[in-house]
Coordinates of C-alpha atoms in Angstrom, one line a residue:
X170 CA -47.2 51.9 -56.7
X171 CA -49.2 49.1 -57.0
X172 CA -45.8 46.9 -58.6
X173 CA -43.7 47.9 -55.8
X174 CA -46.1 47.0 -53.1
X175 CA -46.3 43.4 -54.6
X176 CA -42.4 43.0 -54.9
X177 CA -42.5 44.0 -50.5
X178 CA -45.0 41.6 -50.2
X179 CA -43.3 38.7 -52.7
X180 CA -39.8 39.8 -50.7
X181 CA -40.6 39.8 -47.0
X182 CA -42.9 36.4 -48.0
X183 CA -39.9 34.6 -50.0
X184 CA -37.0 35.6 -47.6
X185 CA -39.0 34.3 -44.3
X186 CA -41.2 31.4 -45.2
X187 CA -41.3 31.1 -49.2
X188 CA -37.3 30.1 -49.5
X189 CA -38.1 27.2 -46.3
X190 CA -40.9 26.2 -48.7
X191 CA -39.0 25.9 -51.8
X192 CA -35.7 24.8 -50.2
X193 CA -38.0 21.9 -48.9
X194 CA -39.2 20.4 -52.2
X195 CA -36.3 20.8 -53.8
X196 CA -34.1 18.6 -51.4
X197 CA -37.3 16.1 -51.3
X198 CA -37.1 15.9 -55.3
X199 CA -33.2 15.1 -54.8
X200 CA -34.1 12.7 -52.3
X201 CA -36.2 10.9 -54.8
X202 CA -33.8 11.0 -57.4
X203 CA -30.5 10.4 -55.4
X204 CA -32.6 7.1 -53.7
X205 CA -30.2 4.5 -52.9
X206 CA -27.1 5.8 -53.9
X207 CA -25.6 6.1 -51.2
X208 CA -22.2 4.1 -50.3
X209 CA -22.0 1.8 -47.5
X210 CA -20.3 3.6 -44.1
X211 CA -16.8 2.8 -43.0
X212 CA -15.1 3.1 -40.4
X213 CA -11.7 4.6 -39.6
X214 CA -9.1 5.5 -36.8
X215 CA -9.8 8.5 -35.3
X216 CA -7.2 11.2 -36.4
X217 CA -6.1 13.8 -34.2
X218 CA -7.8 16.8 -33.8
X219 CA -7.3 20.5 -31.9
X220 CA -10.0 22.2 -29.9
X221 CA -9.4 25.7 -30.1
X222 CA -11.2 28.3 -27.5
X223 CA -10.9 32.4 -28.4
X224 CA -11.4 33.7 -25.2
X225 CA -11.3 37.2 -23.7
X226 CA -11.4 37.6 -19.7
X227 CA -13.5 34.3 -19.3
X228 CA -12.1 33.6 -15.9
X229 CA -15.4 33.0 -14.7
X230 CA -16.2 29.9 -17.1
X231 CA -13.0 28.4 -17.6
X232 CA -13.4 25.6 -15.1
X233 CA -16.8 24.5 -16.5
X234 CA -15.5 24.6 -20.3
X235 CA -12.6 22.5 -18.9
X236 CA -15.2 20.0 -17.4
X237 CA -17.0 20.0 -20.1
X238 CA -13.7 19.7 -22.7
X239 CA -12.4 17.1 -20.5
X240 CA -15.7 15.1 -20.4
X241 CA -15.8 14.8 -24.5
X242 CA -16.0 11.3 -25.6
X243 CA -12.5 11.1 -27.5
X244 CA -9.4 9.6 -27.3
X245 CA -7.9 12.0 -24.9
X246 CA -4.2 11.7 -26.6
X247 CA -5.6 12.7 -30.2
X248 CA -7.4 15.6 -28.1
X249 CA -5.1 18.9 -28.0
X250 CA -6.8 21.4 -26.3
X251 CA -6.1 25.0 -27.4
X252 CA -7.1 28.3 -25.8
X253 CA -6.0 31.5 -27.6
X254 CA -6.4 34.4 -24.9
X255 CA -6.6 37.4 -26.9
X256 CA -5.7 40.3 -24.5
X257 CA -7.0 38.8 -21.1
X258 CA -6.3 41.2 -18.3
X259 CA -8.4 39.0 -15.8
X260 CA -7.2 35.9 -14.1
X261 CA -7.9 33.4 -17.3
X262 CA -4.3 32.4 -18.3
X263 CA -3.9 31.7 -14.5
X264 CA -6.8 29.4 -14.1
X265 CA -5.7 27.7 -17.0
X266 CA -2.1 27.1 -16.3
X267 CA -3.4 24.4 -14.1
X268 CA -4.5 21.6 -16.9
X269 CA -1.8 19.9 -18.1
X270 CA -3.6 19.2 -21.1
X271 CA -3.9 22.4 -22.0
X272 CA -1.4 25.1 -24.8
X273 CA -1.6 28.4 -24.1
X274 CA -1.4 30.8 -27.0
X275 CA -1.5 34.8 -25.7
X276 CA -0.9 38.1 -26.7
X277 CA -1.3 41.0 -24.5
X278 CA -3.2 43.2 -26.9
X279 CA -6.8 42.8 -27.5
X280 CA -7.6 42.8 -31.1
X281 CA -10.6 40.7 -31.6
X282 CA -11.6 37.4 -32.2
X283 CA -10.4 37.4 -35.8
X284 CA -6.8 38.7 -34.7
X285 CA -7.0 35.5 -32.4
X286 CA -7.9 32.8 -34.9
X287 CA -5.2 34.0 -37.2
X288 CA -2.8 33.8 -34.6
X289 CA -4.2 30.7 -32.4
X290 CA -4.1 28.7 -36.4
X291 CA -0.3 28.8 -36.2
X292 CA -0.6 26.6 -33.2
X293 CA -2.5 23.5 -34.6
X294 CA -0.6 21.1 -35.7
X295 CA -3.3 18.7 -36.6
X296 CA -5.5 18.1 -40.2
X297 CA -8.8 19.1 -38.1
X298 CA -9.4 22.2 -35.9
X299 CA -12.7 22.8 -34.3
X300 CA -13.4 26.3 -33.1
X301 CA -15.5 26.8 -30.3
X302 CA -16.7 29.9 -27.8
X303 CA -15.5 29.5 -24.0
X304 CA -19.3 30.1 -22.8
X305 CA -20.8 27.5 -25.1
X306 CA -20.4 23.7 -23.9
X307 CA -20.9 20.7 -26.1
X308 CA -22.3 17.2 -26.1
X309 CA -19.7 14.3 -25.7
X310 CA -20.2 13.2 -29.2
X311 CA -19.5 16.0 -30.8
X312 CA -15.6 15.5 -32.0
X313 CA -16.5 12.2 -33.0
X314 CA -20.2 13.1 -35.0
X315 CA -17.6 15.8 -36.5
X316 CA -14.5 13.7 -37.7
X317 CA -17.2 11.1 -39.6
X318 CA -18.5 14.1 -41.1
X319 CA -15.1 15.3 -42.0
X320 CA -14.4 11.8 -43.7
X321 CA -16.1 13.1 -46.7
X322 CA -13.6 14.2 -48.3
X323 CA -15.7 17.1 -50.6
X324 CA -16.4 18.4 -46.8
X325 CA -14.1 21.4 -45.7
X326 CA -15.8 22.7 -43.3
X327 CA -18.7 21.2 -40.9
X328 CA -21.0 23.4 -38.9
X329 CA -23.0 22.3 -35.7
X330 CA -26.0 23.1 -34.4
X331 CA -26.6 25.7 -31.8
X332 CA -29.0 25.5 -29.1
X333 CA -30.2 28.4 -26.9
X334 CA -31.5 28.2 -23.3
X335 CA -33.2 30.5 -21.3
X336 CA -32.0 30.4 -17.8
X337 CA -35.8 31.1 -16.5
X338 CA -39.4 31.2 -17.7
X339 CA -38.6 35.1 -17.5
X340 CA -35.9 35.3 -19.8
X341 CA -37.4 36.7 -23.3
X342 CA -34.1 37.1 -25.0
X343 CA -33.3 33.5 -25.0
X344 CA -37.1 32.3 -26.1
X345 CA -36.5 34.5 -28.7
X346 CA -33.1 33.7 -29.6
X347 CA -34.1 29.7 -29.1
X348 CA -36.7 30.0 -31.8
X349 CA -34.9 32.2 -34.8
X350 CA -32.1 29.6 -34.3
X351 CA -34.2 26.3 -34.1
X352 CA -35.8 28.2 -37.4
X353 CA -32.0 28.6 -38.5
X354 CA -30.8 25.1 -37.6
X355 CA -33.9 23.5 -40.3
X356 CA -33.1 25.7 -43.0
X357 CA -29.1 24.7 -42.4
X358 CA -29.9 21.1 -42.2
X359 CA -32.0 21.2 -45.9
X360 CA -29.3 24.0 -47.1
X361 CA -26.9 21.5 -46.7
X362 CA -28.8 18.0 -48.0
X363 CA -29.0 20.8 -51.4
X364 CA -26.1 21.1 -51.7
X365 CA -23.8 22.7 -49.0
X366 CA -25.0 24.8 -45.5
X367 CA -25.0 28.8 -45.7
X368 CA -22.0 29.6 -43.4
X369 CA -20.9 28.2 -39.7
X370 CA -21.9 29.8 -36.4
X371 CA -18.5 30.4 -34.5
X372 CA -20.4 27.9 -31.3
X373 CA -19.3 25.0 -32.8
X374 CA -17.2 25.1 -36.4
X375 CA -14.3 22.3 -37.7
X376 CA -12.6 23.1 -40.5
X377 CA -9.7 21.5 -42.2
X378 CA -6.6 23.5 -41.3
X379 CA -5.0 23.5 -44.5
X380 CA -8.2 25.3 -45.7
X381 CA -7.9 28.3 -43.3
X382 CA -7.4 31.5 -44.7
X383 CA -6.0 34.8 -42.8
X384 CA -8.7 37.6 -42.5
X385 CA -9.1 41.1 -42.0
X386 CA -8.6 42.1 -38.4
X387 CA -12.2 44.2 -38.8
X388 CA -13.6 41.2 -39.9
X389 CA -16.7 40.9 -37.6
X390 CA -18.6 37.6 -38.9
X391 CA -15.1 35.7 -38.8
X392 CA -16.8 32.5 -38.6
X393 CA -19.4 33.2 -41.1
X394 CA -16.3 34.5 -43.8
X395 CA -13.9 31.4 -42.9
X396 CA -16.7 29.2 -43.9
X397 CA -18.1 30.7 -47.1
X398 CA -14.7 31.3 -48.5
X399 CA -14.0 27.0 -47.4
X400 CA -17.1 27.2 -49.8
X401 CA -15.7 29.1 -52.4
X402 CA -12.6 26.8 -53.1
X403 CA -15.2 23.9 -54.1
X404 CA -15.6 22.1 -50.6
X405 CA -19.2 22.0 -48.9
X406 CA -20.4 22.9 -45.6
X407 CA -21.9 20.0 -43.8
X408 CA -24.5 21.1 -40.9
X409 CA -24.9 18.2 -38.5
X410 CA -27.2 18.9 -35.4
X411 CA -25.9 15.5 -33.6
X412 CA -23.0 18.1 -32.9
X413 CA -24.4 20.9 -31.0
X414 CA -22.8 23.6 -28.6
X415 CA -25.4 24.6 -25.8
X416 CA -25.2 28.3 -24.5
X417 CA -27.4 30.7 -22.2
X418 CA -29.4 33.4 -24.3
X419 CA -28.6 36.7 -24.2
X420 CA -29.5 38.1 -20.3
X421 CA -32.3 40.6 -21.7
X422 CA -32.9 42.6 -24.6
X423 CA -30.7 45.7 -24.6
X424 CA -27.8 43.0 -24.4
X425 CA -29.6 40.8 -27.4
X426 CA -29.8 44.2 -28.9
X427 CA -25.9 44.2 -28.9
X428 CA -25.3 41.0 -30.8
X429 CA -28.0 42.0 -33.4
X430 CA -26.4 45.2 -34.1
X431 CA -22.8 43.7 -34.3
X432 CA -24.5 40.6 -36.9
X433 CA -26.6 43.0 -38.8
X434 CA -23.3 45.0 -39.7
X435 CA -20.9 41.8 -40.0
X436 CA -23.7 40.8 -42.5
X437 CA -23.5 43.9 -44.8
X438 CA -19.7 43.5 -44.2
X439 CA -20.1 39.8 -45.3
X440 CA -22.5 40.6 -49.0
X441 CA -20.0 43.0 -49.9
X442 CA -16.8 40.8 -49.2
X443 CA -18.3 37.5 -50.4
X444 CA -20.1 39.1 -53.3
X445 CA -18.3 37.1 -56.0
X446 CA -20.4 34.3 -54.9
X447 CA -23.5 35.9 -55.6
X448 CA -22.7 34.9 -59.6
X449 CA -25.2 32.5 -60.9
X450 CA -22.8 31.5 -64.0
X451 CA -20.0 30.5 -61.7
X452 CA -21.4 29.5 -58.3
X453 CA -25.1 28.4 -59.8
X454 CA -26.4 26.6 -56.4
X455 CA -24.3 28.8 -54.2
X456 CA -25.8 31.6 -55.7
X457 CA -29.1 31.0 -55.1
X458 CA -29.0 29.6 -51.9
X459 CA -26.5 32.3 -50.8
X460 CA -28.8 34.9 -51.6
X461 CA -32.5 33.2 -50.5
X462 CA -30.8 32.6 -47.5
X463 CA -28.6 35.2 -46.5
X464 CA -28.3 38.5 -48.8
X465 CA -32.2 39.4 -48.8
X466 CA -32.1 39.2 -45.1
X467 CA -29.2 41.3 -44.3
X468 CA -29.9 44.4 -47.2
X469 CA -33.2 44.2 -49.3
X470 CA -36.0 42.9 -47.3
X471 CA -36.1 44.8 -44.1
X472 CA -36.3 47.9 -46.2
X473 CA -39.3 46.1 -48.4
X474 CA -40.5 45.4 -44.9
X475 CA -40.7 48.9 -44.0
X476 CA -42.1 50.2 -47.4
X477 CA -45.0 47.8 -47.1
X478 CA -46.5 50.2 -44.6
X479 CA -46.9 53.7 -46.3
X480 CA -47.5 51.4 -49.9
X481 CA -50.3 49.9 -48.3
X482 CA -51.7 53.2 -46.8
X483 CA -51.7 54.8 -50.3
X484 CA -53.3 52.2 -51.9
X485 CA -56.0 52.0 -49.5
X486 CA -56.7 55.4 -49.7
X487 CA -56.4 55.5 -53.1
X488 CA -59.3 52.6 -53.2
X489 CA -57.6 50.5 -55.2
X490 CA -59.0 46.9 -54.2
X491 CA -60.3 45.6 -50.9
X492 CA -57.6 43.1 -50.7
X493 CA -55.3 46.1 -50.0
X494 CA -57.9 46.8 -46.9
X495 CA -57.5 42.9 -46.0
X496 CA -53.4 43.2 -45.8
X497 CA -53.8 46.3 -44.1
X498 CA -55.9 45.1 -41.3
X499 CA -53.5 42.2 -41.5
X500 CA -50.0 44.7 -41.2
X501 CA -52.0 46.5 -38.0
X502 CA -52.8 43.5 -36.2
X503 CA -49.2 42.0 -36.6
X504 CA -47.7 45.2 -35.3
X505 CA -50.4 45.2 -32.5
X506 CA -49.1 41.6 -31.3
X507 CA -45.8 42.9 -31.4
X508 CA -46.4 45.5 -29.0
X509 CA -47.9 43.3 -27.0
X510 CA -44.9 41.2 -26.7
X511 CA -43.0 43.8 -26.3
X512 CA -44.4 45.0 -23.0
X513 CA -44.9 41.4 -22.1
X514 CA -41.1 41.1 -22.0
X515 CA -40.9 44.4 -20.5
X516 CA -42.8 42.9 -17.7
X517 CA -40.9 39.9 -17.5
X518 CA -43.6 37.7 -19.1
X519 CA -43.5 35.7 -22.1
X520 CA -46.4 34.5 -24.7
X521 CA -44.9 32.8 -27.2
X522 CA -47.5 33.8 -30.1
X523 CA -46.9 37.4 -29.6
X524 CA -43.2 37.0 -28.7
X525 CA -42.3 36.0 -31.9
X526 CA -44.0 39.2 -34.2
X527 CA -41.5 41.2 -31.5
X528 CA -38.8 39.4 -32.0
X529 CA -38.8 39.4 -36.0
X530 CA -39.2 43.4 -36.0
X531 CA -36.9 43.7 -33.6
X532 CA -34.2 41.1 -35.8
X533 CA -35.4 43.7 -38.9
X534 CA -34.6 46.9 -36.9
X535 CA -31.4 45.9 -36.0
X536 CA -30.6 45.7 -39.4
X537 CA -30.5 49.5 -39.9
X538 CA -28.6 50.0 -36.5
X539 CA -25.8 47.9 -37.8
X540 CA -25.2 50.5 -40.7
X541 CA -23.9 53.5 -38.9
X542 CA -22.0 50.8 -36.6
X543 CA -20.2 49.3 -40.0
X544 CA -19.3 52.9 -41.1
X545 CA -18.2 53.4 -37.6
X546 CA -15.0 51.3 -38.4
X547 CA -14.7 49.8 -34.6
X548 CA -12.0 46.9 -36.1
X549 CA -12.5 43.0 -34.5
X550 CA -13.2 44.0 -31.0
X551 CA -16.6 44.5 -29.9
X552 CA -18.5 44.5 -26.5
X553 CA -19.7 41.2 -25.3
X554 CA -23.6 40.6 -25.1
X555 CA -23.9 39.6 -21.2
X556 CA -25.3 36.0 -20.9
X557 CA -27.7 34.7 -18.5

């Protein structure tokens, strides 16, 4: 009893804070070792390069991802704008058909977002694709930050950073959102000084076309899979955040709840299909960093998480050490705070310092909804998470 309560402890403690610690040193010890040998920059012509939008029924935002598209600080004749309309029913393709600089690529029935990258990729014609959401909007550097990154050429795949913004002090979701991902976006940036970033978030994503690889219509962390298996070929995954995609959080929490379900399952779906690179003997770095990073999250620790509470009842009962009375008093006023953020947000109120204990259990609970939603089977479609 008393083993299996330090494993929680050494699990939940590794997985959220001791992996940032670790991950830390080690790229400071690189740092110190890799000191100077770096090669001067060059600089070259600007290749071409496709934007590609999945959109479903975005008739509402297609003018401001336009304006935003059209306001990108690149050549605008090595710019080919792409939107693949995966079974729009709304007025999208209409709004659209006004841009001349814009290719259309539709099919009537809605399959997903997956469906529509493997379908929209037989459109580019260019060595560079960057993927993007219709409802995220980017900074003006952002092609050219990516195509110097892209230069590289042991890069296959470069991730950006995304920010979150809550429309309102009252808007929960989005604090909460903004803080797991500003969380996400320093672990990214050390993952990839190590050795190569954990995955791309589908905001803001450029791979190299040639790389792309058809997936599973049920895939439902497309963007996450795309860029691991970049990552399994031997390229890396550079994370810049001087490329960043801005979005609205989630309007409130039942809709946040949505999109943490739908990750929690796409990241079971994701272990089991990108297991191979869990093997230390042939992906050593990958390995570790895959599974600090991603796997404990997504299968082992929220259960460690949850078995922390009757272990530490037992062994405080059982009288084994006051320590045990110490963690315990510790467990009760962390759960405490989180009910207090909870109805905070209920209330339309926000403290930040009990916000976050809320948000973390509610990222961990979601973890176990997404189960019965994988064995559900729902293929690549899903239901959006309203934004604000």
């Amino acid at each position: 009893m008393t083993t299996a309560f330090w494993i929680c402890i050494f699990l939940v403690f590794y997985t959220y804070i001791g992996y940032g610690i670790v991950l830390y040193l080690l790229v400071k010890l690189k740092r110190m070792v890799c000191r100077g040998k770096r090669g001067g920059e060059t600089e070259t012509e600007l290749p071409h390069v496709t934007l590609m939008i999945c959109a479903y029924n975005e008739e509402d935002i297609v003018d401001k991802k336009m304006e935003n598209t059209n306001a990108l600080d690149y050549p605008k004749e090595k710019l080919h704008v792409l939107w693949v309309t995966d079974g729009s029913n709304d007025s999208t393709n209409q709004r659209l058909a006004k841009y001349d600089n814009v290719k259309v690529a539709f099919k009537p029935e809605r399959k997903g977002k997956t469906a529509a990258l493997n379908h929209g990729i037989k459109e580019v014609k260019t060595d560079i694709v960057v993927m993007t959401d219709a409802n995220t909007m980017l900074n003006d550097q952002a092609m050219k930050v990516i195509v110097a990154e892209m230069e590289n050429p042991k890069v296959g795949c470069v991730a950006g950073e995304k920010r979150v913004m809550p429309r309102d002090d009252k808007q929960s979701a989005a604090e909460g959102e903004g803080l797991y991902w500003k969380y996400e976006s320093f672990l990214k940036r050390l993952d990839s000084e190590l050795h190569s970033a954990m995955g791309a978030a589908g905001e803001l994503c450029a791979i190299r076309t040639a790389l792309f690889e058809e997936m599973p219509e049920d895939t439902l962390l497309d963007d996450f899979i795309l860029s691991m298996l970049i990552l399994k070929r031997g390229y890396k995954i550079a994370y810049t955040s001087d490329a960043y995609a801005m979005e609205y959080g989630s309007a409130d929490i039942n809709e946040e709840r949505k999109r943490k379900r739908r990750i929690a399952a796409g990241g079971l779906q994701s272990c089991w299909r990108l297991r191979s690179l869990m093997n230390p003997f042939t992906h050593p770095v990958t390995a570790f960093q895959f599974v600090s990073h991603r796997v404990l999250r997504w299968t082992i620790t929220p259960f460690a998480l949850l078995l922390l509470i009757p272990l530490n009842v037992i062994l405080v009962i059982d009288n084994q050490h006051p320590v045990y009375n110490i963690i315990w008093a510790m467990q009760l006023l962390f759960y405490l705070a989180a009910f207090a953020g909870q109805t905070l947000a209920a209330r339309g109120k926000k403290n930040k310092l009990l916000y976050v204990p809320y948000y973390f259990l509610f990222m961990n609970a979601n973890v176990f909804k997404g189960i019965p939603y994988l064995a559900q089977k729902q293929g690549g479609t899903w239901e959006k998470a309203k934004r604000a």
